[in-house]
CSV table of C-alpha atoms in Angstrom, one decimal:
chain,number,residue,atom,x,y,z
X,69,ASP,CA,133.6,171.6,22.4
X,70,ILE,CA,131.1,173.8,24.1
X,71,ASP,CA,130.6,177.4,23.2
X,72,ILE,CA,128.1,178.5,25.9
X,73,ALA,CA,127.1,177.0,29.1
X,74,ILE,CA,124.6,178.1,31.6
X,75,ALA,CA,125.8,177.2,35.2
X,76,ALA,CA,125.7,178.1,38.9
X,77,SER,CA,128.4,177.6,41.5
X,78,PRO,CA,128.8,178.8,45.1
X,79,TYR,CA,132.6,179.2,44.1
X,80,ASP,CA,134.1,181.6,41.5
X,81,PHE,CA,134.5,180.4,38.0
X,82,PRO,CA,138.0,179.9,36.8
X,83,THR,CA,139.5,182.9,35.1
X,84,ARG,CA,139.5,181.0,31.7
X,85,PHE,CA,135.8,181.7,31.6
X,86,ASP,CA,133.7,184.9,31.2
X,87,ALA,CA,130.8,184.7,33.5
X,88,ILE,CA,127.7,186.8,32.5
X,89,PRO,CA,125.0,187.0,35.2
X,90,LEU,CA,121.4,186.2,34.3
X,91,TYR,CA,119.6,186.1,37.7
X,92,ARG,CA,120.1,185.3,41.4
X,93,GLU,CA,117.9,183.0,43.4
X,94,GLU,CA,117.6,181.8,46.9
X,95,MET,CA,118.3,178.3,48.0
X,96,ILE,CA,115.6,177.4,50.4
X,97,ILE,CA,114.3,174.2,52.4
X,98,ALA,CA,111.7,172.2,50.5
X,99,CYS,CA,109.6,170.1,52.6
X,100,SER,CA,106.1,168.4,52.8
X,101,PRO,CA,103.1,170.4,53.9
X,102,LEU,CA,102.9,168.0,56.8
X,103,HIS,CA,106.4,168.7,58.0
X,104,ARG,CA,106.9,171.1,61.0
X,105,PHE,CA,108.9,173.6,58.8
X,106,ALA,CA,106.1,174.1,56.3
X,107,ASN,CA,104.5,176.4,58.9
X,108,GLN,CA,107.5,178.3,59.6
X,109,HIS,CA,108.7,181.3,57.7
X,110,LYS,CA,112.5,180.7,58.6
X,111,VAL,CA,114.5,178.1,60.2
X,112,THR,CA,118.2,178.1,61.2
X,113,LEU,CA,120.8,175.6,59.9
X,114,LYS,CA,121.0,174.2,63.5
X,115,ASP,CA,117.1,173.4,63.3
X,116,LEU,CA,118.1,171.0,60.6
X,117,HIS,CA,120.0,168.8,62.9
X,118,GLY,CA,118.7,165.1,62.8
X,119,GLU,CA,116.3,165.8,59.9
X,120,ARG,CA,115.7,163.2,57.4
X,121,TYR,CA,117.3,164.5,54.3
X,122,LEU,CA,116.9,163.7,50.5
X,123,SER,CA,120.1,164.3,48.7
X,124,ARG,CA,120.0,165.9,45.3
X,125,GLU,CA,123.1,164.2,43.8
X,126,ASN,CA,123.3,166.7,40.8
X,127,CYS,CA,123.0,169.7,43.1
X,128,GLU,CA,126.1,172.1,42.5
X,129,TYR,CA,125.7,173.5,46.0
X,130,ALA,CA,125.6,170.0,47.7
X,131,GLU,CA,129.3,170.1,48.9
X,132,PHE,CA,129.0,173.9,49.8
X,133,ILE,CA,126.0,173.2,52.0
X,134,SER,CA,127.4,170.0,53.5
X,135,THR,CA,130.5,172.0,54.5
X,136,MET,CA,128.4,174.7,56.2
X,137,LEU,CA,126.4,172.2,58.2
X,138,ASP,CA,129.7,170.2,59.3
X,139,ASP,CA,131.2,173.5,60.5
X,140,LEU,CA,128.1,173.9,62.7
X,141,GLY,CA,128.0,170.3,63.8
X,142,VAL,CA,124.7,169.9,62.2
X,143,GLU,CA,124.1,166.1,61.2
X,144,LEU,CA,121.4,165.2,58.5
X,145,GLU,CA,120.0,161.5,58.2
X,146,ILE,CA,120.4,161.0,54.6
X,147,LYS,CA,117.2,158.8,53.7
X,148,HIS,CA,117.7,158.8,50.0
X,149,ALA,CA,120.1,160.1,47.4
X,150,THR,CA,119.3,160.4,43.6
X,151,GLU,CA,120.1,162.3,40.5
X,152,ARG,CA,116.5,162.3,39.7
X,153,GLU,CA,114.9,165.7,40.6
X,154,ASP,CA,111.2,164.4,40.1
X,155,TRP,CA,111.9,161.5,42.6
X,156,ILE,CA,113.3,164.1,45.1
X,157,GLN,CA,110.0,166.1,44.8
X,158,THR,CA,107.9,163.0,45.0
X,159,MET,CA,109.6,161.9,48.3
X,160,ILE,CA,109.3,165.5,49.6
X,161,ARG,CA,105.6,165.3,49.0
X,162,ALA,CA,105.4,162.0,50.7
X,163,ASP,CA,107.0,163.6,53.9
X,164,LEU,CA,110.0,161.3,53.5
X,165,GLY,CA,112.4,164.0,54.1
X,166,ILE,CA,113.6,167.6,53.3
X,167,ALA,CA,116.1,169.1,50.8
X,168,PHE,CA,117.7,172.2,49.9
X,169,MET,CA,116.4,173.5,46.6
X,170,PRO,CA,116.5,176.5,44.4
X,171,ALA,CA,113.5,178.6,45.0
X,172,ASN,CA,112.2,178.4,41.5
X,173,SER,CA,112.5,174.5,41.5
X,174,CYS,CA,110.5,174.4,44.7
X,175,THR,CA,107.8,176.8,43.3
X,176,ALA,CA,107.5,175.0,40.1
X,177,ALA,CA,107.0,171.7,41.9
X,178,LYS,CA,104.5,173.3,44.1
X,179,LEU,CA,106.4,172.2,47.3
X,180,SER,CA,106.1,173.8,50.7
X,181,SER,CA,109.2,175.5,51.8
X,182,THR,CA,111.0,177.7,54.4
X,183,HIS,CA,113.8,180.1,54.2
X,184,VAL,CA,117.2,179.8,56.0
X,185,ALA,CA,117.4,182.5,58.6
X,186,ASP,CA,121.2,182.5,59.5
X,187,GLN,CA,122.8,182.0,56.2
X,188,ASP,CA,122.3,183.9,52.9
X,189,ILE,CA,122.5,181.0,50.5
X,190,GLN,CA,121.9,182.2,46.9
X,191,ARG,CA,122.8,180.9,43.5
X,192,ASP,CA,123.7,183.1,40.7
X,193,ILE,CA,122.7,181.7,37.3
X,194,GLN,CA,125.3,182.7,34.7
X,195,ILE,CA,126.3,182.3,31.1
X,196,LEU,CA,129.8,180.9,30.7
X,197,THR,CA,131.9,181.3,27.6
X,198,VAL,CA,135.7,180.8,27.1
X,199,ALA,CA,137.3,184.0,27.8
X,200,SER,CA,140.0,183.5,24.9
X,201,ARG,CA,137.4,182.4,22.3
X,202,HIS,CA,135.9,184.7,19.8
X,203,ARG,CA,132.1,184.9,20.3
X,204,THR,CA,130.3,184.3,16.9
X,205,ALA,CA,127.4,186.2,16.0
X,206,THR,CA,125.1,183.1,17.1
X,207,MET,CA,126.7,183.1,20.4
X,208,GLN,CA,126.4,186.8,20.9
X,209,THR,CA,122.6,186.7,19.8
X,210,PHE,CA,122.0,184.0,22.5
X,211,ILE,CA,123.8,186.0,25.0
X,212,ASP,CA,121.9,189.1,24.2
X,213,GLN,CA,118.5,187.3,24.3
X,214,ALA,CA,119.2,185.6,27.5
X,215,THR,CA,120.4,188.8,29.3
X,216,ALA,CA,117.5,190.9,27.9
X,217,TYR,CA,115.0,188.2,29.1
X,218,PRO,CA,112.7,189.6,32.1
X,219,TRP,CA,113.6,186.9,34.4
X,220,LYS,CA,112.3,188.8,37.5
X,221,ASP,CA,108.9,188.6,35.9
X,222,HIS,CA,108.8,184.9,35.7
X,223,LEU,CA,110.8,183.7,38.6
X,224,ARG,CA,110.9,184.1,42.4
X,225,LEU,CA,114.3,185.9,42.7
X,226,VAL,CA,116.5,187.5,45.5
X,227,LYS,CA,117.5,191.0,45.0
X,228,ALA,CA,121.1,191.2,43.7
X,229,ALA,CA,123.6,192.2,46.4
């Protein structure tokens, strides 16, 4: 049994959950400083066609982004796939490929990056609780502390829509 989860999804959470927003951040293209995208402020999804791609296997946006690319006929050359975020970051630094990443992950890892010009890909980080379950004092304290935290002062955030 889980009382509280922190999660993100490009899709709406089932109604059995209460979703409490914490912050929103942009999904960007992480790349090596040697990559042609490193000197571009923005690229389009079609610019990604044929690029070597490093697949972040635990990314909650992988299927969503893959569907967007498929709809545009954009094909990526999957070079490596792993659940290990640190391995993806190391491969990006070695110029073995690019990856979609949350802006804060990219910033924390000190990776070069560019924005996606033609799609607004954002992820909303939310606290989830079971809607029908009573919130204990401990749960409510956690929620109160997490929602009061000044995320915008510590993260590279996108303005809420």
